[in-house]
CSV table of C-alpha atoms and ligand atoms in Angstrom, one decimal:
chain,number,residue,atom,x,y,z
I,51,MET,CA,71.4,-27.2,-18.6
I,52,PRO,CA,72.1,-26.1,-22.2
I,53,THR,CA,69.5,-23.6,-23.7
I,54,LYS,CA,69.2,-24.0,-27.3
I,55,ILE,CA,66.3,-22.3,-29.1
I,56,GLU,CA,65.0,-24.3,-32.0
I,57,LYS,CA,61.9,-24.6,-34.1
I,58,ASP,CA,59.4,-27.2,-33.0
I,59,ALA,CA,58.7,-29.5,-36.0
I,60,ALA,CA,55.1,-30.1,-35.2
I,61,THR,CA,53.8,-26.6,-34.6
I,62,GLY,CA,56.5,-24.4,-36.3
I,63,THR,CA,56.7,-22.4,-33.0
I,64,ASP,CA,60.1,-21.6,-31.4
I,65,THR,CA,61.0,-23.4,-28.1
I,66,THR,CA,62.2,-21.5,-25.1
I,67,GLY,CA,65.3,-23.7,-25.0
I,68,HIS,CA,64.1,-25.3,-21.8
I,69,GLU,CA,64.0,-29.0,-21.8
I,70,TRP,CA,63.1,-31.6,-19.1
I,71,ASP,CA,63.4,-35.2,-19.8
I,72,GLY,CA,63.1,-34.7,-23.5
I,73,ILE,CA,59.9,-32.4,-23.1
I,74,LYS,CA,60.5,-29.1,-24.7
I,75,GLU,CA,58.7,-25.9,-23.6
I,76,LEU,CA,57.2,-23.9,-26.5
I,77,ASN,CA,57.4,-20.2,-26.6
I,78,THR,CA,53.9,-19.7,-28.1
I,79,PRO,CA,53.2,-16.1,-28.9
I,80,LEU,CA,50.1,-14.3,-27.4
I,81,PRO,CA,47.1,-14.4,-29.7
I,82,LYS,CA,46.9,-11.2,-31.8
I,83,TRP,CA,43.5,-10.2,-30.8
I,84,TRP,CA,44.6,-10.3,-27.0
I,85,LEU,CA,47.8,-8.4,-27.7
I,86,TYR,CA,46.0,-5.5,-29.5
I,87,THR,CA,43.3,-5.3,-27.0
I,88,PHE,CA,46.0,-5.0,-24.3
I,89,TYR,CA,47.7,-2.1,-26.2
I,90,ALA,CA,44.4,-0.5,-26.8
I,91,CYS,CA,43.7,-0.5,-23.0
I,92,ILE,CA,47.1,1.1,-22.4
I,93,VAL,CA,46.3,3.9,-24.8
I,94,TRP,CA,42.8,4.3,-23.4
I,95,GLY,CA,44.1,4.5,-19.8
I,96,VAL,CA,46.6,7.2,-20.8
I,97,ILE,CA,43.9,9.2,-22.5
I,98,TYR,CA,41.5,8.6,-19.5
I,99,THR,CA,43.9,9.9,-17.0
I,100,VAL,CA,44.7,13.0,-19.2
I,101,LEU,CA,41.1,13.9,-19.7
I,102,LEU,CA,39.5,13.0,-16.4
I,103,PRO,CA,40.3,13.6,-12.7
I,104,SER,CA,43.1,10.9,-11.9
I,105,TRP,CA,46.4,11.3,-10.3
I,106,PRO,CA,46.7,12.3,-6.7
I,107,THR,CA,48.9,15.2,-5.9
I,108,LEU,CA,50.3,16.2,-2.5
I,109,SER,CA,47.5,18.6,-1.7
I,110,SER,CA,44.7,17.6,-4.1
I,111,HIS,CA,44.6,15.7,-7.4
I,112,PHE,CA,45.0,16.2,-11.1
I,113,GLY,CA,41.6,17.5,-12.3
I,114,GLY,CA,41.8,16.4,-15.9
I,115,THR,CA,41.8,18.5,-19.0
I,116,SER,CA,38.1,18.1,-19.8
I,117,GLY,CA,36.9,19.5,-16.5
I,118,TRP,CA,34.2,16.8,-16.2
I,119,THR,CA,33.3,15.3,-12.9
I,120,ARG,CA,30.5,13.2,-11.5
I,121,ARG,CA,30.1,15.7,-8.8
I,122,GLY,CA,29.8,18.5,-11.3
I,123,GLU,CA,27.2,16.4,-13.1
I,124,LEU,CA,25.3,15.8,-9.9
I,125,ALA,CA,25.3,19.5,-9.1
I,126,GLU,CA,24.0,20.2,-12.6
I,127,THR,CA,21.2,17.7,-12.3
I,128,LEU,CA,20.1,18.9,-9.0
I,129,ALA,CA,20.1,22.5,-10.3
I,130,ALA,CA,18.0,21.5,-13.3
I,131,GLN,CA,15.6,19.6,-10.9
I,132,LYS,CA,15.3,22.7,-8.6
I,133,ALA,CA,14.6,24.9,-11.6
I,134,GLY,CA,11.9,22.5,-12.7
I,135,GLN,CA,10.5,22.4,-9.2
I,136,ALA,CA,10.7,26.1,-8.8
I,137,ASP,CA,8.3,26.4,-11.7
I,138,THR,CA,5.9,23.8,-10.1
I,139,ARG,CA,6.1,25.4,-6.7
I,140,ALA,CA,5.5,28.9,-8.0
I,141,LYS,CA,2.4,27.6,-9.8
I,142,ILE,CA,1.2,26.0,-6.6
I,143,VAL,CA,1.6,29.2,-4.6
I,144,GLU,CA,-0.4,31.1,-7.2
I,145,MET,CA,-3.3,28.6,-7.9
I,146,SER,CA,-6.3,27.8,-5.8
I,147,ILE,CA,-6.4,24.4,-4.3
I,148,ALA,CA,-9.5,23.6,-6.4
I,149,ASP,CA,-7.5,24.4,-9.6
I,150,ILE,CA,-4.5,22.4,-8.3
I,151,ARG,CA,-6.6,19.4,-7.9
I,152,LYS,CA,-7.7,19.6,-11.4
I,153,ASP,CA,-4.1,19.3,-12.6
I,154,PRO,CA,-2.8,15.8,-12.6
I,155,ALA,CA,0.8,16.8,-13.0
I,156,LEU,CA,0.6,19.2,-10.0
I,157,MET,CA,-1.4,16.6,-8.0
I,158,GLY,CA,1.4,14.1,-8.7
I,159,TYR,CA,3.9,16.6,-7.2
I,160,VAL,CA,1.6,17.3,-4.3
I,161,GLN,CA,1.2,13.6,-3.4
I,162,ALA,CA,5.0,13.0,-3.5
I,163,ALA,CA,6.1,16.2,-1.7
I,164,GLY,CA,3.1,16.4,0.5
I,165,ARG,CA,3.8,12.8,1.9
I,166,VAL,CA,7.4,13.7,2.8
I,167,ALA,CA,6.6,17.1,4.3
I,168,PHE,CA,3.7,15.6,6.3
I,169,ALA,CA,5.9,12.8,7.7
I,170,ASP,CA,8.6,15.4,8.6
I,171,ASN,CA,6.3,18.0,10.2
I,172,CYS,CA,2.9,16.7,11.0
I,173,ALA,CA,3.0,13.0,11.7
I,174,GLY,CA,4.5,13.5,15.2
I,175,CYS,CA,1.2,14.9,16.2
I,176,HIS,CA,-1.4,13.8,13.8
I,177,GLY,CA,0.0,10.2,13.4
I,178,ALA,CA,1.3,8.5,10.2
I,179,GLY,CA,-1.1,9.3,7.2
I,180,GLY,CA,-3.0,11.7,9.5
I,181,ALA,CA,-4.5,8.8,11.5
I,182,GLY,CA,-4.8,11.1,14.6
I,183,ALA,CA,-4.6,10.5,18.3
I,184,VAL,CA,-6.2,11.7,21.5
I,185,GLY,CA,-6.1,15.6,21.4
I,186,PHE,CA,-4.8,15.5,17.8
I,187,PRO,CA,-7.6,15.3,15.2
I,188,THR,CA,-7.6,12.6,12.5
I,189,LEU,CA,-7.0,14.4,9.2
I,190,ALA,CA,-7.8,11.4,7.1
I,191,ASP,CA,-11.6,11.5,7.6
I,192,ASP,CA,-14.2,14.0,6.6
I,193,ASP,CA,-15.0,15.3,10.1
I,194,TRP,CA,-13.5,18.7,10.5
I,195,ILE,CA,-13.3,20.9,13.6
I,196,TRP,CA,-12.3,24.1,11.8
I,197,GLY,CA,-13.7,23.2,8.4
I,198,GLY,CA,-12.8,21.0,5.5
I,199,GLU,CA,-13.2,23.4,2.7
I,200,PRO,CA,-9.8,23.7,0.9
I,201,GLU,CA,-9.4,27.4,2.0
I,202,GLN,CA,-10.3,26.6,5.6
I,203,ILE,CA,-7.8,23.8,5.8
I,204,LEU,CA,-5.2,26.2,4.3
I,205,GLN,CA,-6.0,28.8,6.9
I,206,THR,CA,-5.8,26.3,9.7
I,207,ILE,CA,-2.4,25.0,8.6
I,208,THR,CA,-1.0,28.5,7.7
I,209,TYR,CA,-1.8,30.3,11.0
I,210,GLY,CA,-2.3,27.4,13.3
I,211,ILE,CA,-4.5,27.1,16.3
I,212,ARG,CA,-4.4,29.0,19.6
I,213,ASN,CA,-0.8,30.4,19.1
I,214,ASN,CA,0.8,33.8,19.1
I,215,ASN,CA,0.3,34.5,15.5
I,216,GLU,CA,-2.0,37.3,15.0
I,217,ASN,CA,-4.1,35.4,12.5
I,218,SER,CA,-4.3,32.2,14.5
I,219,ARG,CA,-7.5,30.4,15.0
I,220,ILE,CA,-8.7,31.4,18.4
I,221,SER,CA,-11.6,30.0,20.5
I,222,ASP,CA,-11.5,29.0,24.1
I,223,MET,CA,-14.1,26.6,25.6
I,224,PRO,CA,-14.8,28.0,29.0
I,225,ARG,CA,-13.5,25.9,32.1
I,226,PHE,CA,-17.0,25.4,33.3
I,227,GLY,CA,-16.0,23.4,36.5
I,228,ALA,CA,-12.5,24.8,37.2
I,229,ASP,CA,-13.8,28.4,37.0
I,230,GLY,CA,-17.0,27.7,38.9
I,231,MET,CA,-19.5,28.4,36.2
I,232,LEU,CA,-21.3,25.0,36.6
I,233,THR,CA,-21.5,22.7,39.7
I,234,LYS,CA,-20.4,19.2,39.7
I,235,GLU,CA,-24.1,18.1,39.4
I,236,GLN,CA,-24.7,20.4,36.5
I,237,ILE,CA,-21.7,19.1,34.8
I,238,ALA,CA,-22.7,15.5,35.2
I,239,ASP,CA,-26.2,16.3,33.9
I,240,VAL,CA,-24.9,18.1,30.8
I,241,ALA,CA,-22.4,15.4,30.2
I,242,ASP,CA,-25.1,12.8,30.1
I,243,TYR,CA,-27.1,15.1,27.8
I,244,VAL,CA,-24.0,15.5,25.5
I,245,LEU,CA,-23.6,11.7,25.4
I,246,SER,CA,-27.2,11.2,24.5
I,247,LEU,CA,-26.7,13.3,21.4
I,248,SER,CA,-24.7,10.3,20.1
I,249,GLY,CA,-27.1,7.8,21.1
I,250,THR,CA,-26.3,6.9,24.8
I,251,GLN,CA,-29.4,6.2,27.0
I,252,ALA,CA,-30.0,8.2,30.3
I,253,ASP,CA,-32.7,9.1,32.7
I,254,ALA,CA,-35.4,11.4,31.3
I,255,ALA,CA,-35.1,13.9,34.2
I,256,VAL,CA,-31.3,14.1,33.9
I,257,LEU,CA,-31.7,14.7,30.1
I,258,GLU,CA,-34.2,17.4,30.7
I,259,ARG,CA,-32.0,19.2,33.2
I,260,GLY,CA,-28.9,18.6,31.1
I,261,GLY,CA,-30.7,19.9,28.0
I,262,VAL,CA,-31.5,23.2,29.7
I,263,ILE,CA,-27.9,23.6,30.7
I,264,TYR,CA,-26.7,22.8,27.3
I,265,ALA,CA,-29.0,25.3,25.5
I,266,GLU,CA,-27.8,28.0,27.9
I,267,ASN,CA,-24.1,27.2,28.0
I,268,CYS,CA,-23.0,25.1,25.1
I,269,ALA,CA,-25.3,25.5,22.0
I,270,ALA,CA,-23.6,28.9,21.1
I,271,CYS,CA,-20.5,27.0,20.2
I,272,HIS,CA,-21.5,23.4,19.6
I,273,GLY,CA,-24.8,24.1,17.9
I,274,GLU,CA,-28.4,23.5,19.2
I,275,LYS,CA,-28.2,19.7,18.3
I,276,GLY,CA,-24.5,19.4,18.9
I,277,GLU,CA,-23.7,19.5,15.3
I,278,GLY,CA,-20.5,21.5,16.0
I,279,MET,CA,-19.4,24.9,14.6
I,280,HIS,CA,-16.4,25.5,12.4
I,281,GLU,CA,-16.1,29.3,13.3
I,282,MET,CA,-15.8,28.4,16.9
I,283,GLY,CA,-13.5,25.4,16.4
I,284,ALA,CA,-16.2,23.5,18.4
I,285,PRO,CA,-16.2,19.8,17.5
I,286,ARG,CA,-19.4,18.1,16.7
I,287,LEU,CA,-20.8,16.2,19.7
I,288,SER,CA,-23.6,14.3,17.9
I,289,ASP,CA,-21.2,11.7,16.4
I,290,ALA,CA,-19.0,8.9,17.5
I,291,ILE,CA,-15.7,10.8,16.6
I,292,TRP,CA,-14.2,12.2,19.7
I,293,LEU,CA,-11.0,14.3,20.0
I,294,TYR,CA,-10.5,13.7,23.7
I,295,GLY,CA,-12.6,10.7,24.3
I,296,GLY,CA,-16.5,10.0,24.5
I,297,ASP,CA,-16.7,8.0,27.8
I,298,ARG,CA,-18.5,9.7,30.6
I,299,LYS,CA,-15.4,10.4,32.7
I,300,THR,CA,-13.5,12.0,29.9
I,301,VAL,CA,-16.3,14.2,28.7
I,302,ILE,CA,-16.8,15.4,32.4
I,303,GLU,CA,-13.2,16.3,32.5
I,304,THR,CA,-13.4,18.2,29.2
I,305,ILE,CA,-16.4,20.2,30.5
I,306,THR,CA,-14.7,20.9,33.8
I,307,TYR,CA,-11.2,21.9,32.5
I,308,ALA,CA,-11.6,22.5,28.8
I,309,ARG,CA,-8.7,21.5,26.7
I,310,ARG,CA,-7.5,24.2,24.4
I,311,GLY,CA,-5.1,22.3,22.2
I,312,ASN,CA,-2.8,24.3,20.0
I,313,MET,CA,-0.9,24.0,16.8
I,314,PRO,CA,1.9,26.1,15.5
I,315,ALA,CA,1.5,28.7,12.6
I,316,TRP,CA,3.2,26.7,9.9
I,317,ILE,CA,3.9,29.7,7.8
I,318,GLU,CA,6.4,30.8,10.4
I,319,ARG,CA,8.4,27.5,9.9
I,320,LEU,CA,7.8,26.4,6.2
I,321,ASP,CA,7.9,28.2,3.0
I,322,PRO,CA,4.4,29.2,1.3
I,323,ALA,CA,4.8,26.5,-1.4
I,324,THR,CA,5.2,23.7,1.2
I,325,VAL,CA,2.2,25.0,3.4
I,326,LYS,CA,0.0,25.0,0.2
I,327,VAL,CA,1.3,21.6,-0.8
I,328,LEU,CA,0.4,20.3,2.7
I,329,ALA,CA,-3.0,21.9,2.7
I,330,THR,CA,-3.8,20.3,-0.8
I,331,TYR,CA,-2.3,17.0,0.5
I,332,VAL,CA,-4.4,17.0,3.7
I,333,HIS,CA,-7.5,18.0,1.8
I,334,ALA,CA,-7.1,15.0,-0.6
I,335,LEU,CA,-6.4,12.8,2.6
I,336,GLY,CA,-9.7,13.5,4.1
I,337,GLY,CA,-11.7,13.7,1.0
I,338,GLY,CA,-12.2,17.4,2.2
I,339,GLN,CA,-15.6,19.1,2.0
X,622,HEC,C1,2.4,19.9,18.1
X,622,HEC,C2,1.4,19.1,17.6
X,622,HEC,C3,1.0,19.4,16.1
X,622,HEC,C4,1.7,19.3,14.9
X,622,HEC,C5,3.1,19.1,14.8
X,622,HEC,C6,0.7,19.6,14.0
X,622,HEC,N1,-0.5,19.8,14.5
X,622,HEC,FE1,-2.2,20.1,13.3
X,622,HEC,N2,-3.2,20.1,15.0
X,622,HEC,C7,-2.8,20.0,16.4
X,622,HEC,C8,-3.9,20.1,17.3
X,622,HEC,C9,-3.8,19.9,18.8
X,622,HEC,C10,-5.0,20.4,16.6
X,622,HEC,C11,-6.4,20.6,17.1
X,622,HEC,C12,-6.7,21.7,18.0
X,622,HEC,C13,-8.0,21.9,18.3
X,622,HEC,O1,-8.8,22.5,17.4
X,622,HEC,O2,-8.4,21.7,19.5
X,622,HEC,C14,-4.7,20.4,15.2
X,622,HEC,C15,-5.5,20.6,14.1
X,622,HEC,C16,-5.2,20.6,12.7
X,622,HEC,C17,-6.1,20.7,11.7
X,622,HEC,C18,-7.5,21.0,11.8
X,622,HEC,C19,-8.4,19.8,11.9
X,622,HEC,C20,-9.8,20.0,11.8
X,622,HEC,O3,-10.6,19.1,12.1
X,622,HEC,O4,-10.3,21.1,11.5
X,622,HEC,C21,-5.3,20.6,10.5
X,622,HEC,C22,-5.8,20.6,9.1
X,622,HEC,C23,-4.0,20.4,10.8
X,622,HEC,N3,-3.8,20.3,12.3
X,622,HEC,C24,-3.0,20.0,10.0
X,622,HEC,C25,-1.6,20.0,10.5
X,622,HEC,C26,-0.5,19.8,9.5
X,622,HEC,C27,-0.7,19.8,7.9
X,622,HEC,C28,0.6,19.8,10.2
X,622,HEC,C29,2.0,19.6,9.7
X,622,HEC,C30,2.4,20.8,8.9
X,622,HEC,C31,0.2,19.7,11.5
X,622,HEC,N4,-1.1,19.8,11.6
X,622,HEC,C32,1.1,19.6,12.7
X,622,HEC,C33,-1.5,19.8,16.6
X,622,HEC,C34,-0.4,19.6,15.9
X,623,HEC,C1,-16.7,29.2,23.4
X,623,HEC,C2,-17.2,28.1,22.8
X,623,HEC,C3,-17.5,26.8,23.5
X,623,HEC,C4,-18.5,26.8,24.4
X,623,HEC,C5,-19.4,27.7,25.0
X,623,HEC,C6,-18.4,25.3,24.8
X,623,HEC,N1,-17.5,24.6,24.2
X,623,HEC,FE1,-17.0,22.7,24.3
X,623,HEC,N2,-15.5,22.9,23.0
X,623,HEC,C7,-15.2,24.0,22.3
X,623,HEC,C8,-13.9,23.8,21.7
X,623,HEC,C9,-13.2,24.9,21.0
X,623,HEC,C10,-13.6,22.5,21.9
X,623,HEC,C11,-12.4,21.8,21.5
X,623,HEC,C12,-11.5,21.3,22.6
X,623,HEC,C13,-10.9,22.5,23.3
X,623,HEC,O1,-10.2,23.3,22.7
X,623,HEC,O2,-10.9,22.6,24.5
X,623,HEC,C14,-14.7,21.9,22.7
X,623,HEC,C15,-14.7,20.6,23.0
X,623,HEC,C16,-15.7,20.0,23.8
X,623,HEC,C17,-15.8,18.5,24.0
X,623,HEC,C18,-14.8,17.5,23.5
X,623,HEC,C19,-15.2,16.9,22.3
X,623,HEC,C20,-14.3,15.8,21.8
X,623,HEC,O3,-14.5,15.4,20.6
X,623,HEC,O4,-13.5,15.2,22.6
X,623,HEC,C21,-17.0,18.5,24.8
X,623,HEC,C22,-17.5,17.0,25.3
X,623,HEC,C23,-17.6,19.7,24.9
X,623,HEC,N3,-16.7,20.7,24.3
X,623,HEC,C24,-18.7,19.9,25.6
X,623,HEC,C25,-19.1,21.1,25.9
X,623,HEC,C26,-20.3,21.4,26.8
X,623,HEC,C27,-21.0,20.3,27.6
X,623,HEC,C28,-20.4,22.8,26.8
X,623,HEC,C29,-21.3,23.5,27.6
X,623,HEC,C30,-21.4,23.3,29.1
X,623,HEC,C31,-19.4,23.3,26.0
X,623,HEC,N4,-18.7,22.4,25.4
X,623,HEC,C32,-19.3,24.7,25.7
X,623,HEC,C33,-15.8,25.3,22.4
X,623,HEC,C34,-16.9,25.5,23.3
C-alpha cells in the first residue's frame, strides 16, 4: 500500500499516509495542555526520585537527598507527643487527686489514659468499667471496703491488698468455723443475725443469740450495727451489696472459712503516673467519697 503523507483539506492536519477504501487516517497532534502536563510530570518524577527515598539498591534503597521519610516524621510526632505527655504525667504525679479533678485538661487525660490502663490491668478481675464480680468489688459504686477518699483509693491501688508488699493493706477475718472458734450452731445463728441487718426476718430467739455472738466476735471489725470499717477492710453488712454473696449458705461459708481476697501492689508493676491516673479514674468511676 502506498504511504503518502498529505495535508487534509478539511482540518489542515497531516494524514498518516494510511488509507483504507478512500478513508484517510489523520495524524492529529496531542493537545498542548496534555503534552505540557505530561512533560511536567516527568520533570516532577525526576525531582521526586532525587529528593525522596526511591530507587531500590541491592542491599537497601536510595534514601533521597532531602533526608525526609514518613517514618522519620512519625518518630518526630511520637517524640513530641511523649514530651507533651511527660509534662502532663509529671504534673499528675505531683498533684493531689482533688486538684487533678479541678483541672479539666488533666481530667481529660485521666479519662482517656485511665480507661486504657484499667482495661489492660484491672478489668480482668473487676470487670469492664469496674462492674465487679463475686470476690472482686464493684468500683463503679460508692460502697468502699477500704475507703473511697481519693487518698484511700490511691493507697489501696498502690500497695494492694494482702500481698507481700510491706505497705499492703492487711486484715484477715478469722476462720471462725475452720479454726473451731465458733460451733456450727453459733455460726448459723450469727449468720441469721447478719442477714437481719439488711432486713431479712428471723426467729427472735435466734437473733438474740446471734446478736450476742456478733457483738463479741464481729463488731470489732464490722462495726456495732454492721456498718463496716475501712481500716479493717471489713465490708458493710447492713446493705444489699455483697462481695461474696448474701444468701444464707454463702454467708455461713464466709463465716466458716473467711475469704481473704488479695490484690497485687500495682506500684510494683506500673509507673507512679499510671497508678495515680488509675486512682483518679477509679475515684471518678464510683463518685468516690
Ligand atoms: C487479680 C485480681 C485483681 C486485679 C487484677 C485487680 N484487683 Fe483490685 N481488688 C481485687 C480484690 C480481690 C479486691 C478486694 C479484696 C478484699 O478487700 O477482700 C480488690 C479491691 C480493689 C479496690 C478496693 C475497693 C474497695 O471497695 O475498697 C480498689 C480501689 C481496686 N481493687 C482497684 C484496682 C485497680 C485500679 C486495678 C488495676 C490496676 C485492680 N484493682 C486490679 C482483685 C484485683
Ligand atoms: C479481723 C476483722 C474481722 C472480724 C473479727 C470479722 N470479720 Fe467478717 N470480714 C472481714 C473482712 C476483712 C472481710 C472481707 C472478706 C475477707 O477478706 O475474708 C469480711 C467479710 C465478711 C462477710 C462477707 C461480706 C460480703 O460482702 O460478702 C461476712 C458475711 C462477714 N465478714 C461476717 C462476719 C461475721 C459474722 C463475723 C463474726 C463472727 C466476722 N465477719 C468477723 C473482717 C472481719
